mmCIF file of C-alpha atoms and ligand atoms in Angstrom:
data_model
loop_
_atom_site.group_PDB
_atom_site.id
_atom_site.type_symbol
_atom_site.label_atom_id
_atom_site.label_comp_id
_atom_site.label_asym_id
_atom_site.label_seq_id
_atom_site.Cartn_x
_atom_site.Cartn_y
_atom_site.Cartn_z
ATOM 1 C CA MET V 1 -49.424 133.045 43.483
ATOM 2 C CA THR V 2 -47.228 130.754 45.609
ATOM 3 C CA HIS V 3 -45.403 127.934 43.864
ATOM 4 C CA THR V 4 -43.032 125.218 45.019
ATOM 5 C CA ARG V 5 -40.077 123.650 43.279
ATOM 6 C CA ILE V 6 -37.722 120.720 43.827
ATOM 7 C CA ALA V 7 -34.548 122.350 45.178
ATOM 8 C CA GLY V 8 -32.480 119.177 45.652
ATOM 9 C CA THR V 9 -32.633 115.396 45.772
ATOM 10 C CA GLY V 10 -30.845 112.633 47.673
ATOM 11 C CA SER V 11 -30.939 108.885 48.183
ATOM 12 C CA TYR V 12 -29.434 106.115 50.259
ATOM 13 C CA LEU V 13 -29.106 102.361 49.871
ATOM 14 C CA PRO V 14 -27.787 100.219 52.758
ATOM 15 C CA ALA V 15 -24.281 98.805 52.218
ATOM 16 C CA ARG V 16 -25.332 95.135 52.258
ATOM 17 C CA VAL V 17 -26.176 93.946 48.724
ATOM 18 C CA LEU V 18 -28.131 90.705 48.351
ATOM 19 C CA SER V 19 -27.841 89.333 44.805
ATOM 20 C CA ASN V 20 -30.339 87.004 43.127
ATOM 21 C CA GLU V 21 -27.668 84.342 43.065
ATOM 22 C CA GLU V 22 -27.097 84.570 46.830
ATOM 23 C CA LEU V 23 -30.850 84.478 47.449
ATOM 24 C CA SER V 24 -31.194 81.345 45.310
ATOM 25 C CA ARG V 25 -28.990 79.513 47.829
ATOM 26 C CA THR V 26 -31.603 79.890 50.583
ATOM 27 C CA VAL V 27 -34.912 79.796 48.671
ATOM 28 C CA ASP V 28 -36.075 77.824 45.594
ATOM 29 C CA THR V 29 -35.523 80.465 42.908
ATOM 30 C CA SER V 30 -32.940 81.484 40.305
ATOM 31 C CA ASP V 31 -31.315 84.611 38.896
ATOM 32 C CA GLU V 32 -32.836 83.713 35.508
ATOM 33 C CA TRP V 33 -36.413 83.545 36.903
ATOM 34 C CA ILE V 34 -36.110 86.789 38.891
ATOM 35 C CA VAL V 35 -34.498 88.788 36.059
ATOM 36 C CA SER V 36 -36.876 87.551 33.351
ATOM 37 C CA ARG V 37 -40.054 88.031 35.434
ATOM 38 C CA THR V 38 -39.142 91.260 37.241
ATOM 39 C CA GLY V 39 -35.921 92.864 35.933
ATOM 40 C CA ILE V 40 -34.507 92.784 39.480
ATOM 41 C CA ARG V 41 -30.813 91.836 39.822
ATOM 42 C CA GLN V 42 -30.149 92.713 43.447
ATOM 43 C CA ARG V 43 -31.598 94.394 46.523
ATOM 44 C CA HIS V 44 -30.037 96.176 49.516
ATOM 45 C CA VAL V 45 -30.733 95.034 53.067
ATOM 46 C CA ALA V 46 -30.481 97.261 56.140
ATOM 47 C CA ALA V 47 -28.012 96.211 58.831
ATOM 48 C CA GLU V 48 -29.231 94.902 62.177
ATOM 49 C CA GLY V 49 -30.160 98.015 64.151
ATOM 50 C CA GLU V 50 -30.332 100.260 61.059
ATOM 51 C CA LEU V 51 -33.776 101.861 61.171
ATOM 52 C CA THR V 52 -36.019 103.520 58.600
ATOM 53 C CA SER V 53 -35.139 106.888 60.169
ATOM 54 C CA ASP V 54 -31.413 106.133 59.664
ATOM 55 C CA LEU V 55 -31.946 105.428 55.961
ATOM 56 C CA ALA V 56 -34.092 108.574 55.750
ATOM 57 C CA LEU V 57 -31.383 110.594 57.532
ATOM 58 C CA ASN V 58 -28.727 109.695 54.936
ATOM 59 C CA ALA V 59 -31.013 110.493 51.988
ATOM 60 C CA ALA V 60 -32.191 113.718 53.666
ATOM 61 C CA ARG V 61 -28.657 114.989 54.310
ATOM 62 C CA GLN V 62 -27.808 114.471 50.633
ATOM 63 C CA ALA V 63 -30.968 116.275 49.478
ATOM 64 C CA LEU V 64 -30.297 119.200 51.840
ATOM 65 C CA GLN V 65 -26.737 119.481 50.563
ATOM 66 C CA ALA V 66 -27.915 119.418 46.932
ATOM 67 C CA ALA V 67 -30.450 122.146 47.739
ATOM 68 C CA GLY V 68 -27.967 124.260 49.710
ATOM 69 C CA ILE V 69 -30.367 124.281 52.655
ATOM 70 C CA GLU V 70 -29.548 123.717 56.333
ATOM 71 C CA ALA V 71 -31.723 121.340 58.347
ATOM 72 C CA SER V 72 -32.472 124.313 60.631
ATOM 73 C CA GLN V 73 -34.239 126.040 57.707
ATOM 74 C CA LEU V 74 -36.841 123.277 57.287
ATOM 75 C CA ASP V 75 -40.403 124.206 58.232
ATOM 76 C CA LEU V 76 -41.971 120.882 57.369
ATOM 77 C CA ILE V 77 -40.865 117.221 57.285
ATOM 78 C CA VAL V 78 -43.063 114.566 55.689
ATOM 79 C CA VAL V 79 -41.954 110.919 55.624
ATOM 80 C CA ALA V 80 -43.732 108.309 53.514
ATOM 81 C CA THR V 81 -43.223 104.856 54.996
ATOM 82 C CA THR V 82 -45.002 101.575 55.625
ATOM 83 C CA THR V 83 -42.190 100.325 57.859
ATOM 84 C CA PRO V 84 -41.880 103.007 60.569
ATOM 85 C CA ASP V 85 -39.307 102.730 63.370
ATOM 86 C CA MET V 86 -42.119 102.267 65.892
ATOM 87 C CA ILE V 87 -45.908 102.496 66.130
ATOM 88 C CA PHE V 88 -45.456 106.054 67.354
ATOM 89 C CA PRO V 89 -44.043 108.684 67.344
ATOM 90 C CA SER V 90 -43.827 109.130 63.601
ATOM 91 C CA THR V 91 -40.591 108.432 61.741
ATOM 92 C CA ALA V 92 -40.719 112.078 60.632
ATOM 93 C CA CYS V 93 -40.444 113.256 64.266
ATOM 94 C CA ILE V 94 -37.562 110.841 64.901
ATOM 95 C CA LEU V 95 -35.878 112.100 61.710
ATOM 96 C CA GLN V 96 -36.414 115.714 62.797
ATOM 97 C CA ALA V 97 -34.404 115.037 65.967
ATOM 98 C CA LYS V 98 -31.674 113.014 64.189
ATOM 99 C CA LEU V 99 -31.245 115.778 61.583
ATOM 100 C CA GLY V 100 -31.081 118.451 64.267
ATOM 101 C CA ALA V 101 -33.885 120.239 62.436
ATOM 102 C CA ARG V 102 -35.647 123.169 64.083
ATOM 103 C CA ALA V 103 -37.823 122.248 67.042
ATOM 104 C CA GLY V 104 -41.311 123.484 66.266
ATOM 105 C CA ALA V 105 -41.183 122.629 62.562
ATOM 106 C CA ALA V 106 -44.111 120.419 61.491
ATOM 107 C CA ALA V 107 -43.381 116.687 61.046
ATOM 108 C CA PHE V 108 -45.598 113.713 60.276
ATOM 109 C CA ASP V 109 -45.740 110.415 58.357
ATOM 110 C CA VAL V 110 -47.901 109.479 55.381
ATOM 111 C CA GLN V 111 -48.918 105.851 54.885
ATOM 112 C CA ALA V 112 -49.990 104.965 51.360
ATOM 113 C CA VAL V 113 -47.639 101.998 50.789
ATOM 114 C CA CYS V 114 -45.928 102.170 47.356
ATOM 115 C CA SER V 115 -47.887 105.338 46.478
ATOM 116 C CA GLY V 116 -46.682 106.936 49.727
ATOM 117 C CA PHE V 117 -44.156 109.260 48.130
ATOM 118 C CA VAL V 118 -46.572 110.855 45.650
ATOM 119 C CA TYR V 119 -49.113 111.224 48.462
ATOM 120 C CA ALA V 120 -46.450 112.836 50.706
ATOM 121 C CA LEU V 121 -45.178 115.167 47.978
ATOM 122 C CA THR V 122 -48.716 116.267 47.099
ATOM 123 C CA THR V 123 -49.471 116.923 50.774
ATOM 124 C CA ALA V 124 -46.275 118.932 51.302
ATOM 125 C CA ASP V 125 -46.889 120.956 48.137
ATOM 126 C CA ALA V 126 -50.477 121.758 49.182
ATOM 127 C CA LEU V 127 -49.388 122.800 52.696
ATOM 128 C CA MET V 128 -46.649 125.022 51.330
ATOM 129 C CA ARG V 129 -49.013 126.803 48.978
ATOM 130 C CA THR V 130 -51.448 127.628 51.774
ATOM 131 C CA GLY V 131 -49.309 127.728 54.913
ATOM 132 C CA ASP V 132 -46.338 129.609 56.197
ATOM 133 C CA TYR V 133 -43.687 127.147 55.020
ATOM 134 C CA ARG V 134 -40.584 128.056 52.998
ATOM 135 C CA HIS V 135 -38.722 124.734 52.858
ATOM 136 C CA ALA V 136 -40.016 121.181 53.222
ATOM 137 C CA LEU V 137 -38.255 117.831 53.316
ATOM 138 C CA VAL V 138 -40.156 114.966 51.702
ATOM 139 C CA VAL V 139 -38.750 111.477 52.215
ATOM 140 C CA GLY V 140 -39.703 107.949 51.185
ATOM 141 C CA ALA V 141 -37.915 105.364 53.346
ATOM 142 C CA GLU V 142 -38.471 101.654 53.910
ATOM 143 C CA VAL V 143 -37.010 98.513 55.483
ATOM 144 C CA TYR V 144 -39.183 95.901 53.754
ATOM 145 C CA SER V 145 -36.615 93.206 54.605
ATOM 146 C CA ARG V 146 -38.273 93.121 58.054
ATOM 147 C CA ILE V 147 -41.800 92.417 56.831
ATOM 148 C CA LEU V 148 -40.876 89.697 54.321
ATOM 149 C CA ASP V 149 -41.164 85.963 54.873
ATOM 150 C CA TRP V 150 -37.717 84.955 53.569
ATOM 151 C CA GLN V 151 -39.023 81.421 52.898
ATOM 152 C CA ASP V 152 -41.751 82.694 50.552
ATOM 153 C CA ARG V 153 -40.150 82.871 47.095
ATOM 154 C CA SER V 154 -43.194 84.541 45.576
ATOM 155 C CA THR V 155 -42.594 87.721 47.641
ATOM 156 C CA CYS V 156 -39.095 87.790 49.188
ATOM 157 C CA VAL V 157 -37.288 88.166 45.850
ATOM 158 C CA LEU V 158 -39.243 91.298 44.963
ATOM 159 C CA PHE V 159 -38.458 93.858 47.658
ATOM 160 C CA GLY V 160 -35.522 95.753 49.163
ATOM 161 C CA ASP V 161 -34.572 98.523 51.602
ATOM 162 C CA GLY V 162 -33.700 102.135 50.765
ATOM 163 C CA ALA V 163 -34.573 105.801 51.021
ATOM 164 C CA GLY V 164 -35.009 108.784 48.710
ATOM 165 C CA ALA V 165 -35.582 112.415 49.604
ATOM 166 C CA LEU V 166 -36.171 115.817 48.120
ATOM 167 C CA VAL V 167 -36.248 119.386 49.390
ATOM 168 C CA LEU V 168 -39.236 121.402 48.262
ATOM 169 C CA SER V 169 -38.800 125.182 48.377
ATOM 170 C CA ARG V 170 -41.191 128.032 47.805
ATOM 171 C CA SER V 171 -40.579 129.725 44.445
ATOM 172 C CA ASP V 172 -41.930 132.373 42.074
ATOM 173 C CA SER V 173 -42.273 129.999 39.142
ATOM 174 C CA PRO V 174 -44.048 126.639 39.136
ATOM 175 C CA GLY V 175 -42.048 123.474 39.827
ATOM 176 C CA ILE V 176 -44.735 121.130 41.083
ATOM 177 C CA LEU V 177 -47.413 121.526 38.409
ATOM 178 C CA GLY V 178 -50.110 119.273 39.803
ATOM 179 C CA ALA V 179 -51.070 115.890 41.125
ATOM 180 C CA LYS V 180 -53.735 113.173 41.005
ATOM 181 C CA LEU V 181 -54.269 110.805 43.927
ATOM 182 C CA HIS V 182 -56.551 107.770 44.031
ATOM 183 C CA ALA V 183 -57.428 104.842 46.294
ATOM 184 C CA ASP V 184 -59.831 101.899 46.205
ATOM 185 C CA GLY V 185 -60.106 100.102 49.539
ATOM 186 C CA ARG V 186 -62.020 97.185 48.023
ATOM 187 C CA TYR V 187 -58.643 95.754 46.978
ATOM 188 C CA THR V 188 -57.174 95.551 50.505
ATOM 189 C CA GLY V 189 -56.811 91.770 50.179
ATOM 190 C CA ILE V 190 -54.505 91.619 47.149
ATOM 191 C CA LEU V 191 -51.535 93.254 48.869
ATOM 192 C CA SER V 192 -51.222 93.574 52.626
ATOM 193 C CA VAL V 193 -49.413 92.851 55.861
ATOM 194 C CA PRO V 194 -52.519 91.748 57.749
ATOM 195 C CA GLY V 195 -51.072 91.488 61.272
ATOM 196 C CA SER V 196 -51.654 93.962 64.081
ATOM 197 C CA VAL V 197 -50.381 94.435 67.612
ATOM 198 C CA ARG V 198 -52.989 93.665 70.253
ATOM 199 C CA ASN V 199 -52.501 93.415 74.002
ATOM 200 C CA GLY V 200 -48.777 92.813 73.728
ATOM 201 C CA LYS V 201 -49.013 90.241 70.908
ATOM 202 C CA VAL V 202 -48.830 90.265 67.118
ATOM 203 C CA CYS V 203 -52.197 88.982 65.856
ATOM 204 C CA GLY V 204 -52.309 87.717 62.268
ATOM 205 C CA SER V 205 -49.355 87.427 59.901
ATOM 206 C CA PRO V 206 -46.691 90.139 60.248
ATOM 207 C CA PHE V 207 -45.409 89.291 56.744
ATOM 208 C CA LEU V 208 -46.252 90.762 53.352
ATOM 209 C CA GLU V 209 -48.883 88.801 51.392
ATOM 210 C CA MET V 210 -49.654 89.436 47.748
ATOM 211 C CA ASP V 211 -51.709 88.135 44.862
ATOM 212 C CA GLY V 212 -48.993 89.011 42.323
ATOM 213 C CA ASN V 213 -51.096 88.512 39.204
ATOM 214 C CA ALA V 214 -53.976 90.651 40.475
ATOM 215 C CA VAL V 215 -51.575 93.446 41.496
ATOM 216 C CA PHE V 216 -49.820 93.246 38.138
ATOM 217 C CA LYS V 217 -53.029 93.621 36.102
ATOM 218 C CA LEU V 218 -54.460 96.428 38.231
ATOM 219 C CA ALA V 219 -51.128 98.295 38.248
ATOM 220 C CA VAL V 220 -50.820 98.287 34.442
ATOM 221 C CA LYS V 221 -54.431 99.465 34.073
ATOM 222 C CA VAL V 222 -54.296 102.371 36.542
ATOM 223 C CA LEU V 223 -50.781 103.548 35.610
ATOM 224 C CA GLY V 224 -51.743 103.904 31.950
ATOM 225 C CA GLU V 225 -54.882 105.892 32.805
ATOM 226 C CA LEU V 226 -52.979 108.017 35.305
ATOM 227 C CA VAL V 227 -50.519 109.456 32.791
ATOM 228 C CA ASP V 228 -53.255 110.702 30.475
ATOM 229 C CA GLU V 229 -55.398 111.951 33.347
ATOM 230 C CA THR V 230 -52.549 113.973 34.883
ATOM 231 C CA LEU V 231 -51.269 115.398 31.595
ATOM 232 C CA ALA V 232 -54.800 116.315 30.438
ATOM 233 C CA ALA V 233 -55.444 118.211 33.692
ATOM 234 C CA HIS V 234 -52.488 120.445 32.813
ATOM 235 C CA GLY V 235 -53.068 120.734 29.092
ATOM 236 C CA MET V 236 -49.899 118.838 28.324
ATOM 237 C CA ALA V 237 -49.497 116.325 25.490
ATOM 238 C CA ARG V 238 -47.627 113.016 25.971
ATOM 239 C CA GLY V 239 -44.899 114.251 23.608
ATOM 240 C CA GLU V 240 -44.151 117.238 25.851
ATOM 241 C CA LEU V 241 -43.196 115.016 28.764
ATOM 242 C CA ASP V 242 -39.420 114.615 29.122
ATOM 243 C CA TRP V 243 -39.349 111.782 31.690
ATOM 244 C CA LEU V 244 -41.674 109.228 33.210
ATOM 245 C CA ILE V 245 -40.529 108.060 36.663
ATOM 246 C CA PRO V 246 -42.760 105.105 37.505
ATOM 247 C CA HIS V 247 -42.828 103.163 40.752
ATOM 248 C CA GLN V 248 -39.946 100.680 40.520
ATOM 249 C CA ALA V 249 -41.595 97.300 41.193
ATOM 250 C CA ASN V 250 -41.298 95.241 38.040
ATOM 251 C CA ILE V 251 -39.739 96.078 34.644
ATOM 252 C CA ARG V 252 -42.643 94.278 32.919
ATOM 253 C CA ILE V 253 -45.203 96.597 34.572
ATOM 254 C CA ILE V 254 -43.091 99.600 33.539
ATOM 255 C CA GLN V 255 -42.709 98.338 29.943
ATOM 256 C CA ALA V 256 -46.418 97.521 29.664
ATOM 257 C CA THR V 257 -47.306 101.051 30.837
ATOM 258 C CA ALA V 258 -44.887 102.615 28.327
ATOM 259 C CA ARG V 259 -46.251 100.393 25.518
ATOM 260 C CA ARG V 260 -49.822 101.284 26.349
ATOM 261 C CA LEU V 261 -48.905 104.974 26.159
ATOM 262 C CA GLY V 262 -46.801 104.607 23.020
ATOM 263 C CA MET V 263 -43.824 106.015 24.986
ATOM 264 C CA SER V 264 -40.242 105.092 24.171
ATOM 265 C CA MET V 265 -38.408 103.376 27.062
ATOM 266 C CA GLU V 266 -35.674 105.985 26.474
ATOM 267 C CA LYS V 267 -37.937 108.460 28.276
ATOM 268 C CA VAL V 268 -38.610 106.149 31.211
ATOM 269 C CA ILE V 269 -36.343 106.010 34.279
ATOM 270 C CA VAL V 270 -35.638 102.412 35.329
ATOM 271 C CA THR V 271 -33.598 101.599 38.454
ATOM 272 C CA VAL V 272 -35.494 98.535 39.725
ATOM 273 C CA ASP V 273 -32.614 96.271 38.628
ATOM 274 C CA ARG V 274 -30.358 97.906 41.233
ATOM 275 C CA HIS V 275 -32.591 98.014 44.328
ATOM 276 C CA ALA V 276 -35.788 95.960 43.702
ATOM 277 C CA ASN V 277 -39.109 97.307 44.975
ATOM 278 C CA THR V 278 -38.428 99.737 47.832
ATOM 279 C CA SER V 279 -42.094 100.774 48.110
ATOM 280 C CA ALA V 280 -42.410 104.454 49.149
ATOM 281 C CA ALA V 281 -38.681 104.972 48.536
ATOM 282 C CA SER V 282 -38.662 103.797 44.918
ATOM 283 C CA ILE V 283 -39.717 107.013 43.144
ATOM 284 C CA PRO V 284 -37.399 109.450 44.991
ATOM 285 C CA LEU V 285 -34.583 106.887 44.658
ATOM 286 C CA ALA V 286 -35.109 106.650 40.892
ATOM 287 C CA LEU V 287 -35.406 110.444 40.630
ATOM 288 C CA ASP V 288 -32.173 111.031 42.540
ATOM 289 C CA LEU V 289 -30.186 108.375 40.682
ATOM 290 C CA ALA V 290 -31.272 109.866 37.329
ATOM 291 C CA VAL V 291 -30.527 113.445 38.455
ATOM 292 C CA ARG V 292 -27.069 112.413 39.664
ATOM 293 C CA ASP V 293 -26.196 110.462 36.493
ATOM 294 C CA GLY V 294 -27.125 113.553 34.454
ATOM 295 C CA ARG V 295 -30.180 112.178 32.633
ATOM 296 C CA ILE V 296 -32.746 114.460 34.279
ATOM 297 C CA ARG V 297 -31.794 118.132 34.010
ATOM 298 C CA ARG V 298 -33.150 121.449 35.280
ATOM 299 C CA GLY V 299 -36.116 122.708 33.275
ATOM 300 C CA GLN V 300 -37.246 119.245 32.160
ATOM 301 C CA SER V 301 -40.749 117.926 32.837
ATOM 302 C CA ILE V 302 -41.154 114.756 34.881
ATOM 303 C CA LEU V 303 -44.145 112.628 35.795
ATOM 304 C CA MET V 304 -43.714 110.527 38.933
ATOM 305 C CA GLN V 305 -46.259 107.775 39.438
ATOM 306 C CA GLY V 306 -46.853 105.413 42.327
ATOM 307 C CA VAL V 307 -49.049 102.356 42.731
ATOM 308 C CA GLY V 308 -49.475 99.818 45.500
ATOM 309 C CA GLY V 309 -51.233 98.524 48.576
ATOM 310 C CA GLY V 310 -54.584 99.969 49.463
ATOM 311 C CA PHE V 311 -55.095 99.794 46.506
ATOM 312 C CA THR V 312 -53.564 103.258 45.983
ATOM 313 C CA TRP V 313 -52.218 105.074 42.961
ATOM 314 C CA GLY V 314 -51.212 108.616 42.128
ATOM 315 C CA ALA V 315 -48.983 110.879 40.095
ATOM 316 C CA VAL V 316 -47.153 114.193 40.472
ATOM 317 C CA LEU V 317 -46.276 116.291 37.418
ATOM 318 C CA ALA V 318 -43.308 118.621 37.914
ATOM 319 C CA ARG V 319 -40.778 120.766 36.116
ATOM 320 C CA LEU V 320 -37.356 120.403 37.668
HETATM 321 O O1 UT7 N 1 -45.667 97.818 44.413
HETATM 322 C C1 UT7 N 1 -46.602 96.909 44.001
HETATM 323 C C2 UT7 N 1 -46.119 95.619 44.545
HETATM 324 N N1 UT7 N 1 -46.148 94.480 43.776
HETATM 325 C C3 UT7 N 1 -45.905 94.332 42.465
HETATM 326 O O2 UT7 N 1 -45.740 95.197 41.694
HETATM 327 C C4 UT7 N 1 -45.859 92.924 41.958
HETATM 328 C C5 UT7 N 1 -46.815 92.680 40.839
HETATM 329 N N2 UT7 N 1 -46.725 91.339 40.325
HETATM 330 C C6 UT7 N 1 -45.606 90.846 39.733
HETATM 331 O O3 UT7 N 1 -44.604 91.542 39.617
HETATM 332 C C7 UT7 N 1 -45.653 89.450 39.153
HETATM 333 O O4 UT7 N 1 -46.980 88.986 39.182
HETATM 334 C C8 UT7 N 1 -44.729 88.467 39.900
HETATM 335 C C9 UT7 N 1 -43.285 88.833 39.636
HETATM 336 C C10 UT7 N 1 -45.008 88.507 41.389
HETATM 337 C C11 UT7 N 1 -44.955 87.053 39.386
HETATM 338 O O5 UT7 N 1 -44.726 86.986 37.995
HETATM 339 P P1 UT7 N 1 -45.710 86.144 37.048
HETATM 340 O O6 UT7 N 1 -45.143 86.174 35.698
HETATM 341 O O7 UT7 N 1 -47.073 86.748 37.252
HETATM 342 O O8 UT7 N 1 -45.577 84.680 37.627
HETATM 343 P P2 UT7 N 1 -46.695 83.769 38.293
HETATM 344 O O9 UT7 N 1 -47.161 84.343 39.595
HETATM 345 O O10 UT7 N 1 -47.720 83.481 37.262
HETATM 346 O O11 UT7 N 1 -45.862 82.465 38.631
HETATM 347 C C12 UT7 N 1 -45.323 81.639 37.606
HETATM 348 C C13 UT7 N 1 -44.608 80.474 38.245
HETATM 349 C C14 UT7 N 1 -45.407 79.747 39.325
HETATM 350 O O12 UT7 N 1 -45.150 78.363 39.163
HETATM 351 P P3 UT7 N 1 -46.240 77.410 38.469
HETATM 352 O O13 UT7 N 1 -47.477 77.546 39.303
HETATM 353 O O14 UT7 N 1 -46.420 77.965 37.081
HETATM 354 O O15 UT7 N 1 -45.587 76.082 38.502
HETATM 355 C C15 UT7 N 1 -44.775 80.195 40.615
HETATM 356 O O16 UT7 N 1 -44.848 79.240 41.645
HETATM 357 O O17 UT7 N 1 -43.414 80.936 38.894
HETATM 358 C C16 UT7 N 1 -43.346 80.393 40.211
HETATM 359 N N3 UT7 N 1 -42.608 81.322 41.048
HETATM 360 C C17 UT7 N 1 -41.263 81.318 41.132
HETATM 361 N N4 UT7 N 1 -40.328 80.530 40.553
HETATM 362 C C18 UT7 N 1 -39.034 80.796 40.837
HETATM 363 C C19 UT7 N 1 -43.085 82.330 41.828
HETATM 364 N N5 UT7 N 1 -42.073 82.971 42.423
HETATM 365 C C20 UT7 N 1 -40.924 82.359 42.003
HETATM 366 C C21 UT7 N 1 -39.563 82.591 42.265
HETATM 367 N N6 UT7 N 1 -38.657 81.788 41.657
HETATM 368 N N7 UT7 N 1 -39.120 83.582 43.075
#
């Protein structure tokens, strides 16, 4: 039977750091409010002209190096993003060219907002098990700074820019153990960027809109259910899980999920303080930061879980 495993990880945060304190000089907020309600201390903002594919490129190069794989060996590139460089072609195709990856390799984007990375990883894993692919690059990359209304304190303090990547390689033993993906389109209105491009004009708001309380409640509910559902599908008990890597949106959502599951926060990876909510990039960013600081080690079990616009939610269970 064909299996896949995570061969290497990488991440990238733009150089420009925007602290809560700096933000409070331009919008009516405070470091105290942001930290106590969200756990966020700072976010990174892409430079003028720095595109999602550029962030993805930096994270991808690091993941390839960690995996010991050349870009020319990639058979598949999947990018999860809600902030693509352009309407088309996909950011994955643009990344393929920037990386100098093999022409003819498959490349496409996945759009599932903050659940995008778990959707992309599940898709890549499924393709590799059935198709003729040896190495895949899976990236989550976002420039949310460009879809935020910087005068709206209820949203602009929450998000940031960044990218995370991993190389998935075919293997004899299981690395990716399984996944659960869900969506409920009835909740489109609680988190969206409603605008669209029509006849040369942007129609509707091009900025992120959110009913924060509704998203909060739904996120805590589905994330709690998701852990049990995914573990049960693989006959694994909560105690056997080494690390939970939740979507990094709000420390209170993460703590509420851990409490609901009776999990110690010592087994939960938290990086939201450093980069705020980077949507599809948040899970691979958290994974890479925890691999590089030595917390997550080879052989350990990890559960990555995403939740966000759509409404979408999903989890991937893996052994590193
Ligand atoms: O990937 C999924 C994406 N989204 C999320 O995960 C976000 C989910 N939701 C949340 O994280 C939280 O609901 C928020 C952080 C957005 C809000 O936290 P909250 O504890 O639910 O606060 P609230 O919305 O109930 O607002 C409390 C107060 C309000 O003032 P009043 O009406 O009580 O006078 C807000 O106007 O806080 C005010 N407020 C702020 N004050 C200072 C809202 N934003 C700010 C701000 N600074 N940035």
